[in-house]
Amino acid sequence: MITAMLPAALRPLFAMGPPNPAAVEDFLARSRFPLVHGTSCTFVWHGEADAVSLKHWIFGLPQKQSFHRIEGADLWYLQLELPPQSRIEYKLEVVNGDEAVWIEDPLNPQRARDPYGANSVAYGEGYETPEWTQPNSESRPGTLEEVWRPSPALERDARLTVYLPARFRRTRKYPLLIVHDGHDFLEYASLRTVLDNLIHRLEIPEMVVALTDPGQRLLEYANFAPHARFIADELVPWLESRFPLTGRPADRCLMGASMGAVAALSTAVRYPDRFGRLLLESGSFAFTDIGESPRRGPIESVVGFVNAFRERPRKVAERAFVSCGRYESLIVENRSLVPTLQSAGMEVRYVEARDGHNWENWRDRLRDGLTWLYPGPMWMVYE
């Protein structure tokens, strides 16, 4: 074995020749995986296998990349370039005989959860989990109130959770934020903690937040008229009858990620006088007006909606915050949406991150989005 061919992060282990099992175990115990030095990221697998691969969701790279086995040791490695401040989620595929299993990286304790389970997470140099996404004992927690509402538009009972800020008073008036996939935002994007912290820090005003969930997500969030009617004609009036909301369009915001962003924008398009703010993260804004979509299986109703909006953009809100990860396949669609919204007269802020289509990307963008759409007293002082 030629040690010089190994990644620099592994060479010390082999400096004196093939290491014995105790030396390998000591190296694994002392190291933090994956091994990140500058823009070099080395993934390591320890154990018996016929083949090991990295499975990831970085658009533009092969989704499966093979590890190299090191002769004389039960060690495998894969070295990739990982730009600073990147954050990627991945799994390992381990093959033994005819069996191939996807597993979380046993050497890396960092995990991110989503509705399908958990992924391992690799961080590029400079990435830090935002401290405002972590529980803070000084931030007074808001309360969550769950109700079920019959929806004639959706022809089903709709689950709704309402977040009320810690110092909620019925004698005050509050802005309203309506969140699509609300319980997933609570579960996987720490939304309750984020709201508590940003309100405590006076970065956003106290607000009432309505967390909604779909029944059939790919139907209801794909430019579905009954969903928009539920939001605009049923949910908002009910909330304004039950809670002290300002009732001004400028104080109503629709928020969503992925298909939830499509639901938010399409609802605003159907009811252009109702919502003054939009928070759109990694929207699935597939279009085909300039050629076939490179995306697999775009939903026809979404494509038709986006094509029509691109052809005749209308001002449907005063402000729109749009974000997307540079490692997402949706990056072109979201970049393209920005000039479309601006051409209709909307004020737009667009943010990209070195991240993928996942909940922690959307979590990490919440402060940028919420503070720009709803600047709190602290921002008002600085401005």
C-alpha positions as a Python dict, from the first residue, in 0.01 Angstrom:
ca = {
    (1, 'M'): (0, 0, 0),
    (2, 'I'): (131, 345, -87),
    (3, 'T'): (56, 569, 209),
    (4, 'A'): (90, 882, -4),
    (5, 'M'): (-219, 777, -199),
    (6, 'L'): (-435, 792, 112),
    (7, 'P'): (-618, 1109, 214),
    (8, 'A'): (-398, 1324, 434),
    (9, 'A'): (-633, 1270, 727),
    (10, 'L'): (-561, 893, 724),
    (11, 'R'): (-186, 894, 656),
    (12, 'P'): (-71, 925, 1020),
    (13, 'L'): (-251, 599, 1100),
    (14, 'F'): (-44, 418, 836),
    (15, 'A'): (285, 600, 885),
    (16, 'M'): (449, 293, 1041),
    (17, 'G'): (282, 42, 810),
    (18, 'P'): (-52, -132, 843),
    (19, 'P'): (-189, -54, 1191),
    (20, 'N'): (-290, -327, 1434),
    (21, 'P'): (-655, -349, 1547),
    (22, 'A'): (-583, -162, 1871),
    (23, 'A'): (-428, 130, 1680),
    (24, 'V'): (-730, 145, 1448),
    (25, 'E'): (-971, 145, 1739),
    (26, 'D'): (-770, 419, 1912),
    (27, 'F'): (-772, 630, 1592),
    (28, 'L'): (-1147, 586, 1551),
    (29, 'A'): (-1211, 678, 1914),
    (30, 'R'): (-998, 993, 1897),
    (31, 'S'): (-1127, 1123, 1564),
    (32, 'R'): (-1437, 1311, 1463),
    (33, 'F'): (-1603, 1176, 1151),
    (34, 'P'): (-1621, 1255, 873),
    (35, 'L'): (-1266, 1393, 876),
    (36, 'V'): (-1286, 1753, 756),
    (37, 'H'): (-972, 1953, 676),
    (38, 'G'): (-1022, 2266, 474),
    (39, 'T'): (-1243, 2169, 182),
    (40, 'S'): (-1147, 1801, 205),
    (41, 'C'): (-1402, 1569, 364),
    (42, 'T'): (-1310, 1203, 422),
    (43, 'F'): (-1582, 953, 508),
    (44, 'V'): (-1468, 633, 679),
    (45, 'W'): (-1629, 293, 723),
    (46, 'H'): (-1484, 29, 959),
    (47, 'G'): (-1592, -329, 922),
    (48, 'E'): (-1636, -623, 691),
    (49, 'A'): (-1814, -558, 363),
    (50, 'D'): (-1799, -642, -5),
    (51, 'A'): (-1865, -281, -102),
    (52, 'V'): (-1945, 49, 68),
    (53, 'S'): (-2097, 357, -95),
    (54, 'L'): (-2204, 708, 3),
    (55, 'K'): (-2569, 789, -74),
    (56, 'H'): (-2652, 1156, -80),
    (57, 'W'): (-2889, 1403, -241),
    (58, 'I'): (-2652, 1667, -380),
    (59, 'F'): (-2786, 1772, -718),
    (60, 'G'): (-2529, 1744, -995),
    (61, 'L'): (-2316, 1472, -832),
    (62, 'P'): (-2364, 1096, -870),
    (63, 'Q'): (-2600, 997, -590),
    (64, 'K'): (-2391, 688, -520),
    (65, 'Q'): (-2015, 715, -472),
    (66, 'S'): (-1799, 412, -391),
    (67, 'F'): (-1559, 391, -98),
    (68, 'H'): (-1204, 259, -142),
    (69, 'R'): (-1086, -32, 70),
    (70, 'I'): (-749, -2, 245),
    (71, 'E'): (-549, -322, 217),
    (72, 'G'): (-452, -478, 547),
    (73, 'A'): (-724, -308, 750),
    (74, 'D'): (-1100, -327, 771),
    (75, 'L'): (-1116, 37, 672),
    (76, 'W'): (-1283, 201, 375),
    (77, 'Y'): (-1274, 567, 279),
    (78, 'L'): (-1416, 820, 37),
    (79, 'Q'): (-1277, 1169, -3),
    (80, 'L'): (-1490, 1454, -138),
    (81, 'E'): (-1459, 1828, -175),
    (82, 'L'): (-1692, 2002, 70),
    (83, 'P'): (-1708, 2381, 36),
    (84, 'P'): (-1701, 2590, 356),
    (85, 'Q'): (-2027, 2625, 549),
    (86, 'S'): (-2178, 2331, 363),
    (87, 'R'): (-2418, 2097, 527),
    (88, 'I'): (-2505, 1764, 362),
    (89, 'E'): (-2721, 1473, 471),
    (90, 'Y'): (-2626, 1120, 371),
    (91, 'K'): (-2643, 749, 437),
    (92, 'L'): (-2401, 462, 376),
    (93, 'E'): (-2485, 166, 156),
    (94, 'V'): (-2309, -147, 284),
    (95, 'V'): (-2309, -456, 62),
    (96, 'N'): (-2246, -806, 189),
    (97, 'G'): (-2312, -1078, -66),
    (98, 'D'): (-2653, -1025, -218),
    (99, 'E'): (-2766, -794, 63),
    (100, 'A'): (-2733, -416, 42),
    (101, 'V'): (-2852, -203, 334),
    (102, 'W'): (-2867, 173, 384),
    (103, 'I'): (-2749, 275, 729),
    (104, 'E'): (-2663, 588, 922),
    (105, 'D'): (-2288, 643, 957),
    (106, 'P'): (-2191, 462, 1280),
    (107, 'L'): (-1878, 678, 1321),
    (108, 'N'): (-2069, 1007, 1298),
    (109, 'P'): (-2313, 1091, 1578),
    (110, 'Q'): (-2463, 1390, 1393),
    (111, 'R'): (-2819, 1320, 1280),
    (112, 'A'): (-3104, 1507, 1114),
    (113, 'R'): (-3456, 1371, 1123),
    (114, 'D'): (-3739, 1397, 876),
    (115, 'P'): (-4073, 1218, 831),
    (116, 'Y'): (-3891, 923, 674),
    (117, 'G'): (-3641, 864, 955),
    (118, 'A'): (-3293, 1003, 1010),
    (119, 'N'): (-2984, 1082, 805),
    (120, 'S'): (-2623, 1135, 902),
    (121, 'V'): (-2497, 1491, 858),
    (122, 'A'): (-2159, 1623, 745),
    (123, 'Y'): (-2063, 1984, 805),
    (124, 'G'): (-1815, 2184, 603),
    (125, 'E'): (-1571, 2411, 781),
    (126, 'G'): (-1740, 2718, 922),
    (127, 'Y'): (-2089, 2572, 950),
    (128, 'E'): (-2238, 2611, 1295),
    (129, 'T'): (-2586, 2519, 1405),
    (130, 'P'): (-2753, 2857, 1468),
    (131, 'E'): (-2777, 2915, 1841),
    (132, 'W'): (-3126, 3068, 1800),
    (133, 'T'): (-3251, 2723, 1693),
    (134, 'Q'): (-3151, 2574, 2028),
    (135, 'P'): (-3358, 2587, 2350),
    (136, 'N'): (-3275, 2890, 2565),
    (137, 'S'): (-3382, 2889, 2928),
    (138, 'E'): (-3426, 3268, 2916),
    (139, 'S'): (-3683, 3249, 2633),
    (140, 'R'): (-4031, 3208, 2771),
    (141, 'P'): (-4208, 2931, 2579),
    (142, 'G'): (-4524, 3001, 2387),
    (143, 'T'): (-4819, 2767, 2414),
    (144, 'L'): (-4968, 2530, 2160),
    (145, 'E'): (-5341, 2478, 2132),
    (146, 'E'): (-5466, 2195, 1910),
    (147, 'V'): (-5811, 2193, 1754),
    (148, 'W'): (-5988, 2005, 1478),
    (149, 'R'): (-6206, 2209, 1245),
    (150, 'P'): (-6458, 2076, 994),
    (151, 'S'): (-6369, 2208, 650),
    (152, 'P'): (-6647, 2218, 391),
    (153, 'A'): (-6390, 2312, 125),
    (154, 'L'): (-6167, 2013, 194),
    (155, 'E'): (-6458, 1788, 287),
    (156, 'R'): (-6272, 1661, 593),
    (157, 'D'): (-6183, 1763, 944),
    (158, 'A'): (-5869, 1973, 944),
    (159, 'R'): (-5612, 1948, 1222),
    (160, 'L'): (-5487, 2284, 1341),
    (161, 'T'): (-5238, 2384, 1608),
    (162, 'V'): (-5220, 2746, 1719),
    (163, 'Y'): (-4901, 2889, 1870),
    (164, 'L'): (-4958, 3176, 2111),
    (165, 'P'): (-4661, 3383, 2234),
    (166, 'A'): (-4567, 3357, 2601),
    (167, 'R'): (-4702, 3701, 2691),
    (168, 'F'): (-5021, 3659, 2489),
    (169, 'R'): (-5293, 3902, 2594),
    (170, 'R'): (-5643, 3927, 2453),
    (171, 'T'): (-5624, 4304, 2486),
    (172, 'R'): (-5350, 4322, 2220),
    (173, 'K'): (-5360, 4271, 1842),
    (174, 'Y'): (-5123, 4028, 1671),
    (175, 'P'): (-5003, 3948, 1317),
    (176, 'L'): (-5084, 3604, 1181),
    (177, 'L'): (-4845, 3350, 1032),
    (178, 'I'): (-5001, 3045, 861),
    (179, 'V'): (-4760, 2754, 820),
    (180, 'H'): (-4808, 2466, 577),
    (181, 'D'): (-4679, 2128, 703),
    (182, 'G'): (-4695, 2291, 1044),
    (183, 'H'): (-4632, 1984, 1255),
    (184, 'D'): (-4332, 1884, 1047),
    (185, 'F'): (-4194, 2236, 1102),
    (186, 'L'): (-4244, 2184, 1474),
    (187, 'E'): (-4093, 1836, 1475),
    (188, 'Y'): (-3804, 1868, 1231),
    (189, 'A'): (-3730, 2241, 1202),
    (190, 'S'): (-3758, 2346, 1570),
    (191, 'L'): (-4016, 2610, 1477),
    (192, 'R'): (-4152, 2651, 1830),
    (193, 'T'): (-3803, 2706, 1972),
    (194, 'V'): (-3720, 2948, 1690),
    (195, 'L'): (-4035, 3152, 1755),
    (196, 'D'): (-3972, 3159, 2131),
    (197, 'N'): (-3613, 3274, 2083),
    (198, 'L'): (-3673, 3536, 1813),
    (199, 'I'): (-3963, 3685, 2009),
    (200, 'H'): (-3755, 3688, 2329),
    (201, 'R'): (-3472, 3865, 2146),
    (202, 'L'): (-3722, 4120, 2004),
    (203, 'E'): (-3614, 4020, 1652),
    (204, 'I'): (-3975, 3953, 1551),
    (205, 'P'): (-4295, 4082, 1708),
    (206, 'E'): (-4516, 3858, 1915),
    (207, 'M'): (-4744, 3677, 1671),
    (208, 'V'): (-5010, 3410, 1646),
    (209, 'V'): (-4903, 3115, 1433),
    (210, 'A'): (-5148, 2870, 1276),
    (211, 'L'): (-4988, 2535, 1197),
    (212, 'T'): (-5180, 2338, 937),
    (213, 'D'): (-5134, 1989, 793),
    (214, 'P'): (-5248, 1843, 463),
    (215, 'G'): (-5467, 1541, 413),
    (216, 'Q'): (-5344, 1428, 71),
    (217, 'R'): (-5036, 1649, 43),
    (218, 'L'): (-4959, 1606, -327),
    (219, 'L'): (-5320, 1685, -410),
    (220, 'E'): (-5402, 1964, -164),
    (221, 'Y'): (-5071, 2151, -200),
    (222, 'A'): (-5057, 2135, -581),
    (223, 'N'): (-5252, 2454, -668),
    (224, 'F'): (-5573, 2303, -531),
    (225, 'A'): (-5867, 2546, -524),
    (226, 'P'): (-6036, 2381, -219),
    (227, 'H'): (-5714, 2420, -19),
    (228, 'A'): (-5690, 2790, -102),
    (229, 'R'): (-6057, 2833, -13),
    (230, 'F'): (-5998, 2655, 318),
    (231, 'I'): (-5712, 2890, 404),
    (232, 'A'): (-5865, 3219, 287),
    (233, 'D'): (-6239, 3173, 348),
    (234, 'E'): (-6251, 2930, 639),
    (235, 'L'): (-5932, 2932, 843),
    (236, 'V'): (-5851, 3305, 846),
    (237, 'P'): (-6207, 3416, 939),
    (238, 'W'): (-6224, 3153, 1213),
    (239, 'L'): (-5887, 3256, 1355),
    (240, 'E'): (-5983, 3623, 1348),
    (241, 'S'): (-6306, 3545, 1531),
    (242, 'R'): (-6127, 3351, 1803),
    (243, 'F'): (-5796, 3537, 1853),
    (244, 'P'): (-5711, 3909, 1870),
    (245, 'L'): (-5552, 3952, 1525),
    (246, 'T'): (-5500, 4281, 1347),
    (247, 'G'): (-5695, 4157, 1044),
    (248, 'R'): (-5478, 4358, 805),
    (249, 'P'): (-5350, 4180, 492),
    (250, 'A'): (-5004, 4323, 563),
    (251, 'D'): (-5006, 4133, 892),
    (252, 'R'): (-5096, 3798, 736),
    (253, 'C'): (-4820, 3571, 606),
    (254, 'L'): (-4835, 3237, 425),
    (255, 'M'): (-4534, 3009, 472),
    (256, 'G'): (-4433, 2675, 330),
    (257, 'A'): (-4145, 2461, 206),
    (258, 'S'): (-4126, 2244, -104),
    (259, 'M'): (-4485, 2163, -203),
    (260, 'G'): (-4593, 2374, 94),
    (261, 'A'): (-4439, 2676, -80),
    (262, 'V'): (-4647, 2597, -390),
    (263, 'A'): (-4956, 2586, -168),
    (264, 'A'): (-4865, 2923, -11),
    (265, 'L'): (-4800, 3102, -342),
    (266, 'S'): (-5098, 2949, -524),
    (267, 'T'): (-5328, 3046, -236),
    (268, 'A'): (-5199, 3404, -252),
    (269, 'V'): (-5252, 3409, -630),
    (270, 'R'): (-5613, 3296, -588),
    (271, 'Y'): (-5669, 3554, -310),
    (272, 'P'): (-5435, 3843, -400),
    (273, 'D'): (-5591, 4089, -156),
    (274, 'R'): (-5570, 3872, 154),
    (275, 'F'): (-5202, 3812, 235),
    (276, 'G'): (-4926, 4071, 247),
    (277, 'R'): (-4630, 3843, 324),
    (278, 'L'): (-4498, 3516, 177),
    (279, 'L'): (-4220, 3294, 313),
    (280, 'L'): (-4129, 3040, 42),
    (281, 'E'): (-3854, 2783, 106),
    (282, 'S'): (-3727, 2547, -166),
    (283, 'G'): (-4054, 2570, -354),
    (284, 'S'): (-4136, 2295, -603),
    (285, 'F'): (-4200, 2556, -871),
    (286, 'A'): (-4158, 2329, -1175),
    (287, 'F'): (-4219, 2491, -1514),
    (288, 'T'): (-4206, 2381, -1877),
    (289, 'D'): (-4270, 2705, -2064),
    (290, 'I'): (-3913, 2714, -2198),
    (291, 'G'): (-3872, 2340, -2253),
    (292, 'E'): (-3911, 2006, -2084),
    (293, 'S'): (-3857, 2005, -1710),
    (294, 'P'): (-3545, 1813, -1603),
    (295, 'R'): (-3734, 1704, -1293),
    (296, 'R'): (-3882, 1358, -1285),
    (297, 'G'): (-4256, 1343, -1274),
    (298, 'P'): (-4347, 1709, -1218),
    (299, 'I'): (-4707, 1744, -1105),
    (300, 'E'): (-4915, 1868, -1396),
    (301, 'S'): (-5125, 2106, -1187),
    (302, 'V'): (-4809, 2266, -1044),
    (303, 'V'): (-4649, 2304, -1386),
    (304, 'G'): (-4963, 2460, -1526),
    (305, 'F'): (-4985, 2702, -1234),
    (306, 'V'): (-4619, 2807, -1253),
    (307, 'N'): (-4623, 2838, -1633),
    (308, 'A'): (-4930, 3063, -1613),
    (309, 'F'): (-4783, 3275, -1332),
    (310, 'R'): (-4456, 3318, -1522),
    (311, 'E'): (-4652, 3432, -1828),
    (312, 'R'): (-4874, 3676, -1639),
    (313, 'P'): (-4712, 3756, -1303),
    (314, 'R'): (-4935, 3948, -1063),
    (315, 'K'): (-4863, 4128, -743),
    (316, 'V'): (-5014, 3901, -480),
    (317, 'A'): (-4824, 4025, -172),
    (318, 'E'): (-4612, 4321, -71),
    (319, 'R'): (-4309, 4115, 37),
    (320, 'A'): (-4185, 3767, -45),
    (321, 'F'): (-3889, 3589, 112),
    (322, 'V'): (-3754, 3308, -108),
    (323, 'S'): (-3477, 3064, -17),
    (324, 'C'): (-3324, 2751, -166),
    (325, 'G'): (-3025, 2524, -113),
    (326, 'R'): (-2751, 2528, -376),
    (327, 'Y'): (-2738, 2148, -362),
    (328, 'E'): (-3106, 2112, -449),
    (329, 'S'): (-3243, 2016, -788),
    (330, 'L'): (-3492, 2302, -741),
    (331, 'I'): (-3230, 2576, -743),
    (332, 'V'): (-3309, 2687, -1100),
    (333, 'E'): (-3683, 2702, -1034),
    (334, 'N'): (-3637, 2914, -721),
    (335, 'R'): (-3381, 3147, -876),
    (336, 'S'): (-3619, 3195, -1168),
    (337, 'L'): (-3906, 3285, -940),
    (338, 'V'): (-3730, 3591, -799),
    (339, 'P'): (-3735, 3816, -1111),
    (340, 'T'): (-4089, 3693, -1181),
    (341, 'L'): (-4211, 3817, -844),
    (342, 'Q'): (-4012, 4138, -873),
    (343, 'S'): (-4152, 4212, -1220),
    (344, 'A'): (-4500, 4205, -1065),
    (345, 'G'): (-4401, 4475, -815),
    (346, 'M'): (-4329, 4261, -510),
    (347, 'E'): (-4035, 4331, -283),
    (348, 'V'): (-3829, 4014, -272),
    (349, 'R'): (-3541, 3891, -61),
    (350, 'Y'): (-3366, 3578, -189),
    (351, 'V'): (-3122, 3367, 14),
    (352, 'E'): (-2920, 3061, -89),
    (353, 'A'): (-2731, 2820, 135),
    (354, 'R'): (-2491, 2533, 74),
    (355, 'D'): (-2748, 2280, 180),
    (356, 'G'): (-3006, 2041, 37),
    (357, 'H'): (-3378, 1984, 28),
    (358, 'N'): (-3429, 1914, 397),
    (359, 'W'): (-3583, 2044, 717),
    (360, 'E'): (-3268, 2176, 881),
    (361, 'N'): (-3194, 2387, 575),
    (362, 'W'): (-3540, 2534, 611),
    (363, 'R'): (-3488, 2575, 988),
    (364, 'D'): (-3163, 2765, 934),
    (365, 'R'): (-3329, 3014, 699),
    (366, 'L'): (-3619, 3099, 934),
    (367, 'R'): (-3444, 3386, 1107),
    (368, 'D'): (-3358, 3557, 777),
    (369, 'G'): (-3713, 3513, 652),
    (370, 'L'): (-3913, 3598, 961),
    (371, 'T'): (-3706, 3901, 1064),
    (372, 'W'): (-3724, 4048, 713),
    (373, 'L'): (-4097, 3991, 677),
    (374, 'Y'): (-4178, 4086, 1036),
    (375, 'P'): (-3895, 4299, 1180),
    (376, 'G'): (-3931, 4315, 1557),
    (377, 'P'): (-3855, 4603, 1792),
    (378, 'M'): (-3483, 4526, 1792),
    (379, 'W'): (-3458, 4558, 1412),
    (380, 'M'): (-3673, 4872, 1417),
    (381, 'V'): (-3426, 5033, 1658),
    (382, 'Y'): (-3127, 4952, 1432),
    (383, 'E'): (-3309, 5064, 1118),
}
